[in-house]
């Protein structure tokens, strides 16, 4: 490790440099920002966010240039190379893997993971110990941590937690009791309330022969749990204490003792996994459809487009609009261009079909797809479309990405997807010229010239099939009007029909009464071409085609169809359908997995073909596919490491034993990869009259939607699910859909909608005697009442929920309801009753090893400690809760925790740290569209500014809080903010 030059896993250090040559604050922040993104250009916007948070000066760009020059000089004086590169995309620092501790850390994690997978656990332990030794504290400790750093720092901290857990497992495996005890002690400094960690520390110390220390550890555990949580140790910890008292070691390492991975489920992080076995680096998107092998012509247009998109205009990014009538080859030209210029866009090529000619795609959904394609985590994408658009502009500013937006209806449909600066490029195809698309260069397409038309006919028809100099060929091309699609139709006919002569085809086309039938561009042409292809299919291929017509409302994967045939059979049939142009490849991901699409008109054609029995068989096949999707969702749910608070459509075990159970990581990866399948599947179920599957699939993927805050998919799937539950007369399904839609409306502060759905859910659940559903709905109604200021009514609902959960035997619901009720007792200043409720809730959570529920209870315990004047213990609880939420990627809960932690830090006098927490909570709440947390944090921050004498900031922030509370419909809090503003202004005037 002597080659290390930079260190960020702890305080920022320049290794092997005497003294500290880099003392100026802004250059240090700049260097840290670049080192968090080594060997990658960092945009000036991101650097400005890191240096000045949300208020960069007007001279920010010039200042950054000055800091870069200063940083280069400092590094050179220190004897370090200063490979800081500058480009239109921003700034980049070039460092080798062994020159930066974070890069070396991640490399060692990957190496250790591979060794462990290969069975060489002892060597893995040595390598991972080297990685552990690099960690000196929190990354960039001692520097103010801006929001721009938090994602990178959270990823490193999650990897470190996973490393500690893995090392502990390995030391247990190899009998290193003392080494395991060291790691366990370190973990307990971070979380002194984890009974499983205390129990394992006692057993490890016993195994190492340190009986006295084992007894002391048990005594400390008992005291900590009693002092902090007012609870007694659980049976497993008590048993460990008995072993320590008797001086008897457990059979250690004991297979019966859960490992860290069992006791505390592995956290899920966006980007690289939290476990030390790193995934391959995320590759840039490569979504271009396959290029046409027989593409021809358009050379002048290609040169013009290539010059445009590859030009480096310092003022604006290139935007090209390819417009023209149907059949002029707009899409083919855009795709050919994309393949020709791939090397000029190393950060990826994104392709989106905007469906302008059929059902124009919503820009908000398209923004989400582009951001996901750029490898942004789902939970980081703002709910507000305008903020999504701003995020996309920020991302594109530091990348070189080519975006092709195919079949656009209007300029307004794609304006939100345009970059604002940088070297990315956009190519748009449309039947309209889109003259109102700002900053775009227009490239209208007409028909081919005679030479291009003849060349295309020769290529499509096949070698030796067409003599372009013949009179018949000229007549055919004249009848086609040199329109590319018409030429392709007749050329394909010649290729498929070796018995069809040029003279005979020319004769048919020469008859004006039948020419439109031969060359029609619209639906009739598609039907005729599709019929010819369909007639050539084998029975197996035709059956799959009919299934796709009924099922493929959007893109689909081959895996989804494998429920009706073997994987090999499905792939053979798909290959044939692609060959005859009835199905096309939509995209291919970095693993080489294709996703397919069938044109809407071809889908309608597929629905209409076949006899009545074959059409009925297609619907039965759709049912088989939907059943497989539903059961796979159930299997994936079973692997998730938290219990969903809601009502699922399936209580009991899976219908059949699971031949290949998901791991948690695999389950989430499967949900992520197949996410685009579920909403179309629900629509397909409804369209085929399979309403029972529509609401059940909507319900089944609710835990994933809740975890990922997938509000758009939640809304779309559950509204269709509700209509389907009503259509099939399933009262329980109707109640579940209402409850889930009510919960979604609560998240979005849509109070009238939330109450309507929750009230309907309560009525139906009560009518069918579903106590679990009644309890879950009562919690939602309690939350509604609490947020509307009706706390006494809310407590009544929470108490009713506890009773319902006790009857239903649902410990997760009971823990949540007790936590919510405790909050109401805190509002009454009854800390004794609140404490009892919270102690019971905490025990339910930790003994069920539900870390998400545990974190939520910790938040309420912190509120109790604040009310008791024990602010230091409150801060500890909130920091642990925040760590859990961040580890799971739960930004929503983390935002509330930050707000509460900010308030607790104020009570301790830590003003700077409190201000940062509250600012972060405001920003995250605004991004997620949660006005409650945004208003709460803004109000607390305004009060903080008042206390520190920052009067202008106080006035602005309290005014913002009042407006946000008003938007959220919380008149009570809005009025309180206005009263604080009035009192504040009065005091200022008096002063």
mmCIF file of C-alpha atoms in Angstrom, residues 144-375:
data_model
loop_
_atom_site.group_PDB
_atom_site.id
_atom_site.type_symbol
_atom_site.label_atom_id
_atom_site.label_comp_id
_atom_site.label_asym_id
_atom_site.label_seq_id
_atom_site.Cartn_x
_atom_site.Cartn_y
_atom_site.Cartn_z
ATOM 1 C CA UNK A 144 -18.551 19.495 5.738
ATOM 2 C CA UNK A 145 -20.511 16.832 3.825
ATOM 3 C CA UNK A 146 -22.638 18.389 1.048
ATOM 4 C CA UNK A 147 -25.638 16.574 -0.391
ATOM 5 C CA UNK A 148 -23.678 16.007 -3.614
ATOM 6 C CA UNK A 149 -21.369 13.601 -1.747
ATOM 7 C CA UNK A 150 -23.932 11.632 0.193
ATOM 8 C CA UNK A 151 -24.667 8.963 -2.422
ATOM 9 C CA UNK A 152 -20.967 8.083 -2.842
ATOM 10 C CA UNK A 153 -20.287 8.148 0.891
ATOM 11 C CA UNK A 154 -23.356 6.031 1.663
ATOM 12 C CA UNK A 155 -22.175 3.464 -0.888
ATOM 13 C CA UNK A 156 -18.720 3.252 0.701
ATOM 14 C CA UNK A 157 -20.183 2.967 4.197
ATOM 15 C CA UNK A 158 -22.562 0.219 3.087
ATOM 16 C CA UNK A 159 -19.630 -1.686 1.577
ATOM 17 C CA UNK A 160 -17.731 -1.282 4.845
ATOM 18 C CA UNK A 161 -20.662 -2.677 6.842
ATOM 19 C CA UNK A 162 -20.856 -5.613 4.476
ATOM 20 C CA UNK A 163 -17.093 -6.122 4.790
ATOM 21 C CA UNK A 164 -17.293 -6.248 8.595
ATOM 22 C CA UNK A 165 -20.112 -8.791 8.438
ATOM 23 C CA UNK A 166 -18.223 -10.954 5.940
ATOM 24 C CA UNK A 167 -14.996 -10.829 7.939
ATOM 25 C CA UNK A 168 -16.916 -11.806 11.047
ATOM 26 C CA UNK A 169 -18.380 -14.809 9.234
ATOM 27 C CA UNK A 170 -14.928 -15.834 8.004
ATOM 28 C CA UNK A 171 -13.321 -15.502 11.434
ATOM 29 C CA UNK A 172 -16.109 -17.555 12.937
ATOM 30 C CA UNK A 173 -15.581 -20.149 10.210
ATOM 31 C CA UNK A 174 -11.857 -20.414 10.925
ATOM 32 C CA UNK A 175 -12.108 -20.379 14.720
ATOM 33 C CA UNK A 176 -10.554 -16.931 15.260
ATOM 34 C CA UNK A 177 -12.600 -16.130 18.358
ATOM 35 C CA UNK A 178 -10.488 -13.156 19.442
ATOM 36 C CA UNK A 179 -10.610 -11.594 15.986
ATOM 37 C CA UNK A 180 -14.383 -12.073 15.889
ATOM 38 C CA UNK A 181 -14.705 -10.417 19.299
ATOM 39 C CA UNK A 182 -12.819 -7.353 18.050
ATOM 40 C CA UNK A 183 -15.220 -6.963 15.140
ATOM 41 C CA UNK A 184 -18.268 -7.525 17.336
ATOM 42 C CA UNK A 185 -17.070 -4.901 19.802
ATOM 43 C CA UNK A 186 -16.671 -2.426 16.947
ATOM 44 C CA UNK A 187 -20.181 -3.170 15.725
ATOM 45 C CA UNK A 188 -21.624 -2.656 19.201
ATOM 46 C CA UNK A 189 -20.137 0.828 19.467
ATOM 47 C CA UNK A 190 -22.334 1.689 16.491
ATOM 48 C CA UNK A 191 -25.413 -0.127 17.759
ATOM 49 C CA UNK A 192 -25.431 -0.975 21.467
ATOM 50 C CA UNK A 193 -29.071 -2.194 21.382
ATOM 51 C CA UNK A 194 -28.688 -5.262 19.171
ATOM 52 C CA UNK A 195 -29.268 -8.337 21.359
ATOM 53 C CA UNK A 196 -27.886 -10.705 18.725
ATOM 54 C CA UNK A 197 -24.560 -8.844 18.604
ATOM 55 C CA UNK A 198 -24.265 -8.897 22.426
ATOM 56 C CA UNK A 199 -25.067 -12.606 22.493
ATOM 57 C CA UNK A 200 -22.463 -13.370 19.867
ATOM 58 C CA UNK A 201 -19.835 -11.247 21.638
ATOM 59 C CA UNK A 202 -20.398 -13.184 24.865
ATOM 60 C CA UNK A 203 -20.006 -16.514 23.027
ATOM 61 C CA UNK A 204 -16.931 -15.308 21.125
ATOM 62 C CA UNK A 205 -15.215 -14.195 24.341
ATOM 63 C CA UNK A 206 -16.060 -17.534 25.962
ATOM 64 C CA UNK A 207 -14.621 -19.401 22.986
ATOM 65 C CA UNK A 208 -11.434 -17.338 23.290
ATOM 66 C CA UNK A 209 -11.160 -18.354 26.967
ATOM 67 C CA UNK A 210 -11.866 -14.813 28.204
ATOM 68 C CA UNK A 211 -14.571 -15.780 30.704
ATOM 69 C CA UNK A 212 -14.329 -12.649 32.849
ATOM 70 C CA UNK A 213 -14.719 -10.401 29.812
ATOM 71 C CA UNK A 214 -17.673 -12.500 28.643
ATOM 72 C CA UNK A 215 -19.436 -11.973 31.992
ATOM 73 C CA UNK A 216 -18.661 -8.262 31.862
ATOM 74 C CA UNK A 217 -20.022 -8.044 28.323
ATOM 75 C CA UNK A 218 -23.264 -9.721 29.375
ATOM 76 C CA UNK A 219 -23.599 -7.377 32.329
ATOM 77 C CA UNK A 220 -23.092 -4.368 30.093
ATOM 78 C CA UNK A 221 -25.689 -5.697 27.651
ATOM 79 C CA UNK A 222 -28.265 -6.071 30.411
ATOM 80 C CA UNK A 223 -27.563 -2.596 31.739
ATOM 81 C CA UNK A 224 -27.674 -0.982 28.275
ATOM 82 C CA UNK A 225 -30.993 -2.579 27.370
ATOM 83 C CA UNK A 226 -32.477 -1.613 30.725
ATOM 84 C CA UNK A 227 -31.185 1.967 30.775
ATOM 85 C CA UNK A 228 -31.879 2.818 27.166
ATOM 86 C CA UNK A 229 -34.940 0.761 26.265
ATOM 87 C CA UNK A 230 -36.422 -0.286 29.625
ATOM 88 C CA UNK A 231 -36.449 -3.944 28.489
ATOM 89 C CA UNK A 232 -34.985 -7.226 29.673
ATOM 90 C CA UNK A 233 -32.758 -9.422 27.505
ATOM 91 C CA UNK A 234 -34.390 -11.987 25.249
ATOM 92 C CA UNK A 235 -34.032 -15.742 25.803
ATOM 93 C CA UNK A 236 -31.019 -16.164 23.485
ATOM 94 C CA UNK A 237 -29.027 -13.440 25.219
ATOM 95 C CA UNK A 238 -30.073 -14.818 28.629
ATOM 96 C CA UNK A 239 -28.781 -18.247 27.586
ATOM 97 C CA UNK A 240 -25.431 -16.700 26.614
ATOM 98 C CA UNK A 241 -25.284 -14.997 30.010
ATOM 99 C CA UNK A 242 -25.875 -18.349 31.702
ATOM 100 C CA UNK A 243 -23.026 -19.875 29.727
ATOM 101 C CA UNK A 244 -20.751 -17.020 30.810
ATOM 102 C CA UNK A 245 -21.763 -17.439 34.430
ATOM 103 C CA UNK A 246 -20.952 -21.155 34.259
ATOM 104 C CA UNK A 247 -17.701 -20.485 32.392
ATOM 105 C CA UNK A 248 -18.873 -22.859 29.678
ATOM 106 C CA UNK A 249 -18.247 -22.070 26.029
ATOM 107 C CA UNK A 250 -20.886 -22.832 23.449
ATOM 108 C CA UNK A 251 -19.991 -25.316 20.733
ATOM 109 C CA UNK A 252 -18.250 -22.534 18.860
ATOM 110 C CA UNK A 253 -18.385 -21.752 16.031
ATOM 111 C CA UNK A 254 -21.940 -23.055 16.391
ATOM 112 C CA UNK A 255 -23.910 -23.774 13.218
ATOM 113 C CA UNK A 256 -27.024 -23.094 15.255
ATOM 114 C CA UNK A 257 -25.993 -19.519 15.912
ATOM 115 C CA UNK A 258 -27.192 -17.282 13.092
ATOM 116 C CA UNK A 259 -24.488 -15.467 11.225
ATOM 117 C CA UNK A 260 -24.532 -11.707 10.848
ATOM 118 C CA UNK A 261 -26.209 -12.137 7.482
ATOM 119 C CA UNK A 262 -29.099 -13.955 9.170
ATOM 120 C CA UNK A 263 -29.344 -11.869 12.318
ATOM 121 C CA UNK A 264 -29.300 -8.583 10.467
ATOM 122 C CA UNK A 265 -30.485 -8.931 6.876
ATOM 123 C CA UNK A 266 -28.173 -7.508 4.294
ATOM 124 C CA UNK A 267 -29.001 -3.957 3.358
ATOM 125 C CA UNK A 268 -29.898 -3.115 -0.209
ATOM 126 C CA UNK A 269 -28.027 -0.179 -1.713
ATOM 127 C CA UNK A 270 -28.433 1.523 -5.037
ATOM 128 C CA UNK A 271 -25.529 0.992 -7.414
ATOM 129 C CA UNK A 272 -22.912 -1.524 -6.150
ATOM 130 C CA UNK A 273 -24.239 -4.050 -3.645
ATOM 131 C CA UNK A 274 -23.803 -3.516 0.065
ATOM 132 C CA UNK A 275 -22.120 -6.898 0.385
ATOM 133 C CA UNK A 276 -18.403 -6.952 -0.343
ATOM 134 C CA UNK A 277 -18.793 -9.075 -3.465
ATOM 135 C CA UNK A 278 -19.037 -6.201 -5.907
ATOM 136 C CA UNK A 279 -21.065 -6.450 -9.077
ATOM 137 C CA UNK A 280 -19.452 -5.550 -12.359
ATOM 138 C CA UNK A 281 -19.328 -1.787 -12.873
ATOM 139 C CA UNK A 282 -22.553 -0.569 -14.414
ATOM 140 C CA UNK A 283 -22.073 -0.308 -18.122
ATOM 141 C CA UNK A 284 -23.385 2.538 -20.235
ATOM 142 C CA UNK A 285 -26.750 1.841 -21.874
ATOM 143 C CA UNK A 286 -26.671 0.399 -25.398
ATOM 144 C CA UNK A 287 -30.299 0.320 -26.473
ATOM 145 C CA UNK A 288 -30.100 0.816 -30.220
ATOM 146 C CA UNK A 289 -32.355 -1.566 -32.142
ATOM 147 C CA UNK A 290 -30.611 -3.842 -34.630
ATOM 148 C CA UNK A 291 -29.430 -2.037 -37.736
ATOM 149 C CA UNK A 292 -31.020 -3.089 -41.026
ATOM 150 C CA UNK A 293 -28.637 -5.356 -42.919
ATOM 151 C CA UNK A 294 -30.117 -4.110 -46.188
ATOM 152 C CA UNK A 295 -30.144 -0.415 -45.338
ATOM 153 C CA UNK A 296 -29.252 1.685 -48.349
ATOM 154 C CA UNK A 297 -29.356 5.255 -49.581
ATOM 155 C CA UNK A 298 -29.522 8.416 -47.472
ATOM 156 C CA UNK A 299 -25.723 8.886 -47.651
ATOM 157 C CA UNK A 300 -26.030 12.673 -47.835
ATOM 158 C CA UNK A 301 -28.447 12.724 -44.925
ATOM 159 C CA UNK A 302 -26.169 10.455 -42.892
ATOM 160 C CA UNK A 303 -23.185 12.758 -43.477
ATOM 161 C CA UNK A 304 -25.251 15.776 -42.490
ATOM 162 C CA UNK A 305 -26.530 14.107 -39.329
ATOM 163 C CA UNK A 306 -23.091 12.771 -38.381
ATOM 164 C CA UNK A 307 -21.561 16.243 -38.680
ATOM 165 C CA UNK A 308 -24.367 17.654 -36.559
ATOM 166 C CA UNK A 309 -24.437 15.172 -33.662
ATOM 167 C CA UNK A 310 -20.661 14.712 -33.468
ATOM 168 C CA UNK A 311 -19.914 18.420 -33.629
ATOM 169 C CA UNK A 312 -18.737 19.989 -30.418
ATOM 170 C CA UNK A 313 -20.774 23.188 -30.278
ATOM 171 C CA UNK A 314 -19.604 24.967 -27.092
ATOM 172 C CA UNK A 315 -22.937 26.805 -26.799
ATOM 173 C CA UNK A 316 -25.619 24.117 -27.152
ATOM 174 C CA UNK A 317 -25.930 20.360 -27.473
ATOM 175 C CA UNK A 318 -26.940 19.085 -30.938
ATOM 176 C CA UNK A 319 -30.615 18.203 -31.508
ATOM 177 C CA UNK A 320 -31.769 16.847 -34.881
ATOM 178 C CA UNK A 321 -35.364 16.319 -36.015
ATOM 179 C CA UNK A 322 -35.839 13.804 -38.827
ATOM 180 C CA UNK A 323 -39.315 14.435 -40.188
ATOM 181 C CA UNK A 324 -41.285 13.046 -43.088
ATOM 182 C CA UNK A 325 -44.349 11.145 -44.213
ATOM 183 C CA UNK A 326 -45.004 7.554 -43.080
ATOM 184 C CA UNK A 327 -42.804 5.129 -44.956
ATOM 185 C CA UNK A 328 -39.923 7.481 -45.711
ATOM 186 C CA UNK A 329 -37.532 5.534 -43.444
ATOM 187 C CA UNK A 330 -37.114 7.966 -40.547
ATOM 188 C CA UNK A 331 -36.503 5.277 -37.910
ATOM 189 C CA UNK A 332 -34.152 3.270 -40.150
ATOM 190 C CA UNK A 333 -32.065 6.383 -40.772
ATOM 191 C CA UNK A 334 -31.883 7.320 -37.077
ATOM 192 C CA UNK A 335 -30.863 3.792 -36.065
ATOM 193 C CA UNK A 336 -28.196 3.558 -38.801
ATOM 194 C CA UNK A 337 -26.803 6.911 -37.619
ATOM 195 C CA UNK A 338 -26.737 5.673 -34.028
ATOM 196 C CA UNK A 339 -24.643 2.643 -34.942
ATOM 197 C CA UNK A 340 -22.258 4.733 -37.055
ATOM 198 C CA UNK A 341 -21.501 7.214 -34.253
ATOM 199 C CA UNK A 342 -21.476 4.857 -31.250
ATOM 200 C CA UNK A 343 -17.781 5.457 -30.578
ATOM 201 C CA UNK A 344 -18.445 9.197 -30.309
ATOM 202 C CA UNK A 345 -20.869 8.594 -27.430
ATOM 203 C CA UNK A 346 -19.009 6.387 -24.943
ATOM 204 C CA UNK A 347 -21.500 7.043 -22.131
ATOM 205 C CA UNK A 348 -24.272 5.230 -23.950
ATOM 206 C CA UNK A 349 -27.006 5.222 -26.555
ATOM 207 C CA UNK A 350 -30.646 5.357 -25.422
ATOM 208 C CA UNK A 351 -33.610 4.548 -27.646
ATOM 209 C CA UNK A 352 -37.241 5.371 -26.777
ATOM 210 C CA UNK A 353 -40.329 4.771 -28.906
ATOM 211 C CA UNK A 354 -42.645 7.706 -28.135
ATOM 212 C CA UNK A 355 -45.686 6.151 -29.925
ATOM 213 C CA UNK A 356 -46.675 9.463 -31.476
ATOM 214 C CA UNK A 357 -48.768 7.865 -34.227
ATOM 215 C CA UNK A 358 -50.813 5.697 -31.845
ATOM 216 C CA UNK A 359 -50.983 6.658 -28.161
ATOM 217 C CA UNK A 360 -48.379 9.377 -27.489
ATOM 218 C CA UNK A 361 -46.212 8.485 -24.562
ATOM 219 C CA UNK A 362 -46.318 10.634 -21.413
ATOM 220 C CA UNK A 363 -43.130 12.742 -21.081
ATOM 221 C CA UNK A 364 -42.972 12.095 -17.305
ATOM 222 C CA UNK A 365 -42.746 8.331 -17.831
ATOM 223 C CA UNK A 366 -40.200 8.790 -20.626
ATOM 224 C CA UNK A 367 -38.034 10.909 -18.291
ATOM 225 C CA UNK A 368 -38.088 8.111 -15.729
ATOM 226 C CA UNK A 369 -37.008 5.552 -18.346
ATOM 227 C CA UNK A 370 -34.087 7.705 -19.517
ATOM 228 C CA UNK A 371 -32.873 8.322 -15.945
ATOM 229 C CA UNK A 372 -33.097 4.604 -15.142
ATOM 230 C CA UNK A 373 -31.162 3.867 -18.355
ATOM 231 C CA UNK A 374 -28.413 6.160 -17.065
ATOM 232 C CA UNK A 375 -28.130 3.845 -14.031
#
